mmCIF file of C-alpha atoms in Angstrom:
data_model
loop_
_atom_site.group_PDB
_atom_site.id
_atom_site.type_symbol
_atom_site.label_atom_id
_atom_site.label_comp_id
_atom_site.label_asym_id
_atom_site.label_seq_id
_atom_site.Cartn_x
_atom_site.Cartn_y
_atom_site.Cartn_z
ATOM 1 C CA UNK Z 18 -0.352 -0.180 0.009
ATOM 2 C CA UNK Z 19 1.075 3.226 -1.330
ATOM 3 C CA UNK Z 20 1.690 6.223 1.424
ATOM 4 C CA UNK Z 21 0.002 9.229 -0.204
ATOM 5 C CA UNK Z 22 2.509 11.985 -0.959
ATOM 6 C CA UNK Z 23 2.004 15.113 1.490
ATOM 7 C CA UNK Z 24 1.066 18.502 -0.370
ATOM 8 C CA UNK Z 25 3.900 21.430 -0.288
ATOM 9 C CA UNK Z 26 3.662 24.709 -1.001
ATOM 10 C CA UNK Z 27 6.765 27.252 -1.973
ATOM 11 C CA UNK Z 28 6.981 30.638 -2.009
ATOM 12 C CA UNK Z 29 10.105 32.535 -4.278
ATOM 13 C CA UNK Z 30 10.572 36.308 -3.119
ATOM 14 C CA UNK Z 31 12.738 38.492 -5.482
ATOM 15 C CA UNK Z 32 13.691 41.665 -4.303
ATOM 16 C CA UNK Z 33 13.754 43.841 -7.592
ATOM 17 C CA UNK Z 34 14.662 47.219 -5.630
ATOM 18 C CA UNK Z 35 15.301 49.421 -9.180
ATOM 19 C CA UNK Z 36 18.194 51.229 -7.621
ATOM 20 C CA UNK Z 37 20.061 48.212 -6.439
ATOM 21 C CA UNK Z 38 19.563 46.380 -9.986
ATOM 22 C CA UNK Z 39 21.025 49.428 -11.503
ATOM 23 C CA UNK Z 40 23.886 50.287 -9.873
ATOM 24 C CA UNK Z 41 24.831 46.518 -10.225
ATOM 25 C CA UNK Z 42 24.045 46.831 -13.886
ATOM 26 C CA UNK Z 43 26.264 50.181 -14.524
ATOM 27 C CA UNK Z 44 29.013 47.751 -12.764
ATOM 28 C CA UNK Z 45 28.638 45.370 -15.473
ATOM 29 C CA UNK Z 46 27.684 42.465 -13.481
ATOM 30 C CA UNK Z 47 24.519 40.187 -13.497
ATOM 31 C CA UNK Z 48 20.975 42.020 -14.670
ATOM 32 C CA UNK Z 49 17.738 41.627 -12.083
ATOM 33 C CA UNK Z 50 16.360 39.584 -15.787
ATOM 34 C CA UNK Z 51 18.917 36.895 -15.850
ATOM 35 C CA UNK Z 52 18.247 36.605 -12.141
ATOM 36 C CA UNK Z 53 14.552 36.566 -13.145
ATOM 37 C CA UNK Z 54 15.048 33.844 -15.518
ATOM 38 C CA UNK Z 55 16.758 31.820 -13.281
ATOM 39 C CA UNK Z 56 14.408 31.853 -10.494
ATOM 40 C CA UNK Z 57 11.729 30.657 -12.881
ATOM 41 C CA UNK Z 58 13.722 27.674 -14.192
ATOM 42 C CA UNK Z 59 14.128 26.731 -10.636
ATOM 43 C CA UNK Z 60 10.422 27.247 -10.176
ATOM 44 C CA UNK Z 61 9.636 25.178 -13.130
ATOM 45 C CA UNK Z 62 11.766 22.502 -11.550
ATOM 46 C CA UNK Z 63 9.961 22.206 -8.273
ATOM 47 C CA UNK Z 64 6.316 22.222 -9.840
ATOM 48 C CA UNK Z 65 7.973 19.681 -12.491
ATOM 49 C CA UNK Z 66 9.278 17.044 -9.663
ATOM 50 C CA UNK Z 67 5.752 16.634 -8.148
ATOM 51 C CA UNK Z 68 1.995 17.191 -8.962
ATOM 52 C CA UNK Z 69 1.298 17.893 -5.257
ATOM 53 C CA UNK Z 70 3.176 21.162 -5.695
ATOM 54 C CA UNK Z 71 2.355 24.649 -4.894
ATOM 55 C CA UNK Z 72 4.200 27.686 -5.855
ATOM 56 C CA UNK Z 73 4.229 31.399 -5.693
ATOM 57 C CA UNK Z 74 5.973 34.076 -6.510
ATOM 58 C CA UNK Z 75 6.210 37.471 -4.944
ATOM 59 C CA UNK Z 76 8.420 41.155 -5.500
ATOM 60 C CA UNK Z 77 9.696 43.308 -3.503
ATOM 61 C CA UNK Z 78 10.461 47.031 -4.188
ATOM 62 C CA UNK Z 79 11.660 49.924 -1.840
ATOM 63 C CA UNK Z 80 8.186 50.975 -1.528
ATOM 64 C CA UNK Z 81 5.649 48.206 -2.714
ATOM 65 C CA UNK Z 82 5.710 44.010 -2.599
ATOM 66 C CA UNK Z 83 3.118 42.622 -4.280
ATOM 67 C CA UNK Z 84 2.396 39.137 -6.238
ATOM 68 C CA UNK Z 85 3.356 38.100 -9.487
ATOM 69 C CA UNK Z 86 1.691 34.384 -9.432
ATOM 70 C CA UNK Z 87 -0.795 33.503 -9.316
ATOM 71 C CA UNK Z 88 -2.697 36.550 -9.999
ATOM 72 C CA UNK Z 89 -6.791 36.729 -10.575
ATOM 73 C CA UNK Z 90 -6.208 35.810 -14.099
ATOM 74 C CA UNK Z 91 -4.728 32.546 -12.823
ATOM 75 C CA UNK Z 92 -6.279 31.398 -9.759
ATOM 76 C CA UNK Z 93 -8.372 29.152 -11.682
ATOM 77 C CA UNK Z 94 -6.256 27.436 -12.804
ATOM 78 C CA UNK Z 95 -5.239 23.961 -11.459
ATOM 79 C CA UNK Z 96 -1.851 22.458 -10.523
ATOM 80 C CA UNK Z 97 -2.101 19.473 -11.767
ATOM 81 C CA UNK Z 98 -2.600 20.875 -15.432
ATOM 82 C CA UNK Z 99 -0.793 18.747 -18.246
ATOM 83 C CA UNK Z 100 -1.719 20.186 -21.373
ATOM 84 C CA UNK Z 101 1.214 21.412 -23.240
ATOM 85 C CA UNK Z 102 1.048 25.263 -25.050
ATOM 86 C CA UNK Z 103 2.615 25.538 -28.724
ATOM 87 C CA UNK Z 104 6.161 25.482 -27.995
ATOM 88 C CA UNK Z 105 6.211 22.483 -25.916
ATOM 89 C CA UNK Z 106 6.117 23.521 -22.539
ATOM 90 C CA UNK Z 107 3.637 22.341 -19.933
ATOM 91 C CA UNK Z 108 0.712 24.775 -19.524
ATOM 92 C CA UNK Z 109 1.160 25.551 -15.844
ATOM 93 C CA UNK Z 110 4.669 26.545 -16.497
ATOM 94 C CA UNK Z 111 4.056 28.206 -19.677
ATOM 95 C CA UNK Z 112 1.751 30.216 -17.688
ATOM 96 C CA UNK Z 113 3.990 30.583 -14.654
ATOM 97 C CA UNK Z 114 6.685 32.166 -16.918
ATOM 98 C CA UNK Z 115 4.588 34.200 -19.019
ATOM 99 C CA UNK Z 116 2.398 35.346 -15.550
ATOM 100 C CA UNK Z 117 5.681 36.305 -13.960
ATOM 101 C CA UNK Z 118 7.780 37.989 -16.447
ATOM 102 C CA UNK Z 119 4.413 40.104 -17.023
ATOM 103 C CA UNK Z 120 3.545 41.438 -14.062
ATOM 104 C CA UNK Z 121 7.066 41.992 -13.286
ATOM 105 C CA UNK Z 122 7.551 44.404 -16.060
ATOM 106 C CA UNK Z 123 4.237 46.643 -15.030
ATOM 107 C CA UNK Z 124 5.943 46.498 -11.341
ATOM 108 C CA UNK Z 125 8.649 47.914 -12.637
ATOM 109 C CA UNK Z 126 7.154 50.234 -15.578
ATOM 110 C CA UNK Z 127 4.420 52.308 -12.234
ATOM 111 C CA UNK Z 128 8.169 52.830 -10.211
ATOM 112 C CA UNK Z 129 8.644 56.526 -10.497
ATOM 113 C CA UNK Z 130 12.824 57.333 -9.625
ATOM 114 C CA UNK Z 131 13.084 60.144 -7.257
ATOM 115 C CA UNK Z 132 16.191 61.369 -6.162
ATOM 116 C CA UNK Z 133 15.563 60.723 -2.381
ATOM 117 C CA UNK Z 134 15.561 56.677 -3.303
ATOM 118 C CA UNK Z 135 17.556 54.273 -1.443
ATOM 119 C CA UNK Z 136 18.393 50.631 -2.196
ATOM 120 C CA UNK Z 137 16.454 49.261 0.793
ATOM 121 C CA UNK Z 138 13.820 46.907 0.197
ATOM 122 C CA UNK Z 139 10.118 45.828 1.973
ATOM 123 C CA UNK Z 140 11.858 42.203 2.678
ATOM 124 C CA UNK Z 141 9.536 42.271 6.157
ATOM 125 C CA UNK Z 142 6.419 42.805 4.087
ATOM 126 C CA UNK Z 143 6.575 40.388 1.324
ATOM 127 C CA UNK Z 144 7.570 37.908 3.869
ATOM 128 C CA UNK Z 145 4.699 38.483 5.916
ATOM 129 C CA UNK Z 146 2.322 38.629 2.778
ATOM 130 C CA UNK Z 147 4.034 35.025 1.785
ATOM 131 C CA UNK Z 148 3.267 33.901 5.796
ATOM 132 C CA UNK Z 149 -0.312 34.624 4.949
ATOM 133 C CA UNK Z 150 -0.681 33.154 1.723
ATOM 134 C CA UNK Z 151 0.535 29.617 3.403
ATOM 135 C CA UNK Z 152 -1.744 29.993 5.847
ATOM 136 C CA UNK Z 153 -4.666 30.676 3.677
ATOM 137 C CA UNK Z 154 -3.045 27.411 1.584
ATOM 138 C CA UNK Z 155 -3.081 25.223 4.621
ATOM 139 C CA UNK Z 156 -6.620 25.694 5.374
ATOM 140 C CA UNK Z 157 -7.597 24.916 1.805
ATOM 141 C CA UNK Z 158 -5.920 21.536 2.339
ATOM 142 C CA UNK Z 159 -7.012 20.662 5.546
ATOM 143 C CA UNK Z 160 -11.136 21.081 4.399
ATOM 144 C CA UNK Z 161 -10.062 18.230 2.047
ATOM 145 C CA UNK Z 162 -8.132 16.278 4.640
ATOM 146 C CA UNK Z 163 -4.452 17.329 3.552
ATOM 147 C CA UNK Z 164 -1.503 18.391 5.288
ATOM 148 C CA UNK Z 165 0.749 21.323 3.288
ATOM 149 C CA UNK Z 166 4.266 22.115 4.217
ATOM 150 C CA UNK Z 167 5.340 25.369 3.407
ATOM 151 C CA UNK Z 168 8.606 27.060 3.070
ATOM 152 C CA UNK Z 169 10.080 30.309 1.365
ATOM 153 C CA UNK Z 170 12.798 31.160 -0.615
ATOM 154 C CA UNK Z 171 14.365 34.829 -0.168
ATOM 155 C CA UNK Z 172 16.172 36.220 -2.690
ATOM 156 C CA UNK Z 173 17.564 39.166 -0.636
ATOM 157 C CA UNK Z 174 19.709 41.827 -2.660
ATOM 158 C CA UNK Z 175 19.680 45.175 -0.325
ATOM 159 C CA UNK Z 176 19.411 44.710 3.820
ATOM 160 C CA UNK Z 177 16.317 45.119 5.514
ATOM 161 C CA UNK Z 178 16.020 48.139 7.559
ATOM 162 C CA UNK Z 179 13.016 47.286 9.331
ATOM 163 C CA UNK Z 180 14.579 45.299 12.219
ATOM 164 C CA UNK Z 181 11.996 45.103 14.737
ATOM 165 C CA UNK Z 182 9.569 44.230 11.406
ATOM 166 C CA UNK Z 183 11.566 41.116 10.158
ATOM 167 C CA UNK Z 184 11.806 39.767 13.831
ATOM 168 C CA UNK Z 185 8.302 39.380 14.117
ATOM 169 C CA UNK Z 186 8.116 37.998 11.424
ATOM 170 C CA UNK Z 187 11.021 35.551 12.016
ATOM 171 C CA UNK Z 188 8.647 34.310 15.121
ATOM 172 C CA UNK Z 189 5.837 34.171 13.227
ATOM 173 C CA UNK Z 190 7.292 32.309 10.452
ATOM 174 C CA UNK Z 191 8.952 29.309 13.558
ATOM 175 C CA UNK Z 192 5.496 29.588 15.345
ATOM 176 C CA UNK Z 193 3.341 27.921 12.055
ATOM 177 C CA UNK Z 194 6.438 26.245 11.047
ATOM 178 C CA UNK Z 195 7.604 27.684 7.862
ATOM 179 C CA UNK Z 196 11.192 27.403 6.708
ATOM 180 C CA UNK Z 197 12.885 30.120 5.356
ATOM 181 C CA UNK Z 198 15.365 29.836 3.003
ATOM 182 C CA UNK Z 199 17.359 33.058 2.535
ATOM 183 C CA UNK Z 200 20.145 33.242 -0.707
ATOM 184 C CA UNK Z 201 21.781 36.354 -0.653
ATOM 185 C CA UNK Z 202 22.634 38.320 -4.249
ATOM 186 C CA UNK Z 203 24.689 41.430 -2.365
ATOM 187 C CA UNK Z 204 26.203 41.731 0.891
ATOM 188 C CA UNK Z 205 26.432 39.316 3.855
ATOM 189 C CA UNK Z 206 23.613 40.065 6.269
ATOM 190 C CA UNK Z 207 23.599 39.365 9.517
ATOM 191 C CA UNK Z 208 20.171 39.919 10.405
ATOM 192 C CA UNK Z 209 18.564 37.521 7.173
ATOM 193 C CA UNK Z 210 20.845 34.770 8.730
ATOM 194 C CA UNK Z 211 19.301 35.139 12.542
ATOM 195 C CA UNK Z 212 16.214 34.752 10.105
ATOM 196 C CA UNK Z 213 17.028 31.444 8.079
ATOM 197 C CA UNK Z 214 18.572 30.370 11.324
ATOM 198 C CA UNK Z 215 15.370 30.875 13.441
ATOM 199 C CA UNK Z 216 12.788 28.952 11.171
ATOM 200 C CA UNK Z 217 15.235 26.011 10.069
ATOM 201 C CA UNK Z 218 16.519 27.583 6.868
ATOM 202 C CA UNK Z 219 19.679 27.689 5.119
ATOM 203 C CA UNK Z 220 21.515 30.813 4.432
ATOM 204 C CA UNK Z 221 24.123 31.213 1.162
ATOM 205 C CA UNK Z 222 25.348 34.055 -0.088
ATOM 206 C CA UNK Z 223 26.064 33.607 -3.792
ATOM 207 C CA UNK Z 224 29.685 34.596 -4.659
ATOM 208 C CA UNK Z 225 29.104 34.697 -8.462
ATOM 209 C CA UNK Z 226 25.302 35.942 -10.024
ATOM 210 C CA UNK Z 227 26.134 34.546 -13.480
ATOM 211 C CA UNK Z 228 25.763 30.555 -11.500
ATOM 212 C CA UNK Z 229 22.928 31.536 -9.368
ATOM 213 C CA UNK Z 230 21.120 28.981 -11.555
ATOM 214 C CA UNK Z 231 23.455 26.220 -10.321
ATOM 215 C CA UNK Z 232 23.235 27.078 -6.382
ATOM 216 C CA UNK Z 233 18.995 27.239 -6.202
ATOM 217 C CA UNK Z 234 19.248 23.685 -7.974
ATOM 218 C CA UNK Z 235 21.570 22.407 -5.692
ATOM 219 C CA UNK Z 236 21.203 23.824 -2.249
ATOM 220 C CA UNK Z 237 17.760 25.092 -2.314
ATOM 221 C CA UNK Z 238 15.786 22.827 -4.144
ATOM 222 C CA UNK Z 239 15.533 19.936 -1.825
ATOM 223 C CA UNK Z 240 12.660 19.493 0.777
ATOM 224 C CA UNK Z 241 14.205 20.700 4.541
ATOM 225 C CA UNK Z 242 13.406 16.967 5.794
ATOM 226 C CA UNK Z 243 16.127 15.236 3.459
ATOM 227 C CA UNK Z 244 18.563 18.002 3.855
ATOM 228 C CA UNK Z 245 20.432 16.009 6.340
ATOM 229 C CA UNK Z 246 21.059 13.041 3.533
ATOM 230 C CA UNK Z 247 22.823 15.352 1.233
ATOM 231 C CA UNK Z 248 25.931 17.496 1.430
ATOM 232 C CA UNK Z 249 25.152 20.950 1.051
ATOM 233 C CA UNK Z 250 27.390 23.868 2.280
ATOM 234 C CA UNK Z 251 28.462 24.374 5.749
ATOM 235 C CA UNK Z 252 25.971 27.304 7.212
ATOM 236 C CA UNK Z 253 27.967 30.814 8.130
ATOM 237 C CA UNK Z 254 28.356 31.540 11.500
ATOM 238 C CA UNK Z 255 25.479 33.655 12.567
ATOM 239 C CA UNK Z 256 25.685 37.158 14.066
ATOM 240 C CA UNK Z 257 23.356 36.865 16.665
ATOM 241 C CA UNK Z 258 23.789 40.456 18.205
ATOM 242 C CA UNK Z 259 20.868 42.393 17.905
ATOM 243 C CA UNK Z 260 20.880 45.671 16.132
ATOM 244 C CA UNK Z 261 19.400 49.285 17.354
ATOM 245 C CA UNK Z 262 16.652 50.891 16.011
ATOM 246 C CA UNK Z 263 18.492 54.248 15.937
ATOM 247 C CA UNK Z 264 21.576 53.336 14.085
ATOM 248 C CA UNK Z 265 21.351 49.967 12.689
ATOM 249 C CA UNK Z 266 24.639 48.834 14.526
ATOM 250 C CA UNK Z 267 25.406 45.747 16.158
ATOM 251 C CA UNK Z 268 25.534 45.864 19.345
ATOM 252 C CA UNK Z 269 26.938 43.677 22.583
ATOM 253 C CA UNK Z 270 25.405 46.243 25.205
ATOM 254 C CA UNK Z 271 22.377 48.219 24.614
ATOM 255 C CA UNK Z 272 19.550 50.182 26.302
ATOM 256 C CA UNK Z 273 16.442 48.343 25.983
ATOM 257 C CA UNK Z 274 12.973 50.234 26.390
ATOM 258 C CA UNK Z 275 11.043 47.965 28.760
ATOM 259 C CA UNK Z 276 7.539 48.801 27.370
ATOM 260 C CA UNK Z 277 7.672 48.549 23.766
ATOM 261 C CA UNK Z 278 11.680 46.324 23.654
ATOM 262 C CA UNK Z 279 13.057 48.956 21.395
ATOM 263 C CA UNK Z 280 17.134 48.971 21.436
ATOM 264 C CA UNK Z 281 19.232 51.822 21.262
ATOM 265 C CA UNK Z 282 22.824 51.882 21.324
ATOM 266 C CA UNK Z 283 22.941 55.409 23.697
ATOM 267 C CA UNK Z 284 20.719 56.292 26.550
ATOM 268 C CA UNK Z 285 17.786 58.402 26.100
ATOM 269 C CA UNK Z 286 15.539 59.686 29.183
ATOM 270 C CA UNK Z 287 12.684 59.159 25.814
ATOM 271 C CA UNK Z 288 12.789 56.452 23.644
ATOM 272 C CA UNK Z 289 11.933 57.133 20.233
ATOM 273 C CA UNK Z 290 9.220 54.408 19.599
ATOM 274 C CA UNK Z 291 6.585 54.286 22.022
ATOM 275 C CA UNK Z 292 7.743 58.156 23.112
ATOM 276 C CA UNK Z 293 7.365 56.504 26.663
ATOM 277 C CA UNK Z 294 9.661 58.855 29.297
ATOM 278 C CA UNK Z 295 11.460 56.887 32.226
ATOM 279 C CA UNK Z 296 12.163 58.754 35.453
ATOM 280 C CA UNK Z 297 15.002 56.969 36.651
ATOM 281 C CA UNK Z 298 16.446 57.889 40.290
ATOM 282 C CA UNK Z 299 19.736 59.920 40.475
ATOM 283 C CA UNK Z 300 22.875 57.627 41.589
ATOM 284 C CA UNK Z 301 23.832 58.109 44.617
ATOM 285 C CA UNK Z 302 27.309 60.776 43.883
ATOM 286 C CA UNK Z 303 24.499 63.110 43.081
ATOM 287 C CA UNK Z 304 21.522 62.355 45.192
ATOM 288 C CA UNK Z 305 23.189 64.456 48.931
ATOM 289 C CA UNK Z 306 24.089 67.598 46.271
ATOM 290 C CA UNK Z 307 22.138 70.522 46.596
ATOM 291 C CA UNK Z 308 22.427 73.062 43.778
ATOM 292 C CA UNK Z 309 23.500 76.998 45.459
ATOM 293 C CA UNK Z 310 22.285 80.409 44.239
ATOM 294 C CA UNK Z 311 24.813 80.575 42.097
ATOM 295 C CA UNK Z 312 24.521 77.384 40.287
ATOM 296 C CA UNK Z 313 27.069 75.360 41.600
ATOM 297 C CA UNK Z 314 26.934 71.990 43.446
ATOM 298 C CA UNK Z 315 27.043 71.281 47.112
ATOM 299 C CA UNK Z 316 27.549 68.208 48.742
ATOM 300 C CA UNK Z 317 25.611 68.161 51.940
#
């Protein structure tokens, strides 16, 4: 008697920040279109490997994040479609490729490039949308008596600036048993290393973006429950130090607000996050001093 295969859900998130990719293009490095093509081939391999696998594709930028697939026009397409398109591809894979490219072009066309644009992206918002979508698909699968496994693969280009939002998303993914894999396209990110470590995922910085597809298929195509049997790159040492909310610097010793748990590198009598005023007692060396009329301090 054969055991029924559990369904799985993969959400791919691609950072399409035009400022970051434009700077890379000026230096003659890999373009956004090359990265998108590699991600689509990776998505096709994932869907073609099993009829019980489902996929969603998100893009995040500096000001927004949105679903590229599925859309309203493709939401009714069955995941087990086997019809072939004109070029010989399966209808599902052909629809996935065409829809993602069309929606990505439309998203970038609406971006207004201004002088104040930075290379930061709304990674935390995209992760939150992915978790909500996985939770909704799980509930639909439970109606039919199934159990769906969820996983997220983040193709991160820019460093996430919203530390609190990113940590909240990481703890939520850990609670929902959703693995978050991080494929860093830019510099090393200690925050994203913490996210992948908390959720039991893999973190890998791609040294050469021209070989992105090989890294995606070799490292991130396998499910978390079979990775222990594979020879994968050793995880890099994660820096678990918190980052301050004021300068985004990693700290060994910090000041923490007792109300909202915000972290700061220097003491402030008023929390800049929740605006709580702290009434602290004076140190013992200053308690006995009294101010004279001239303004000087005198020990009692």
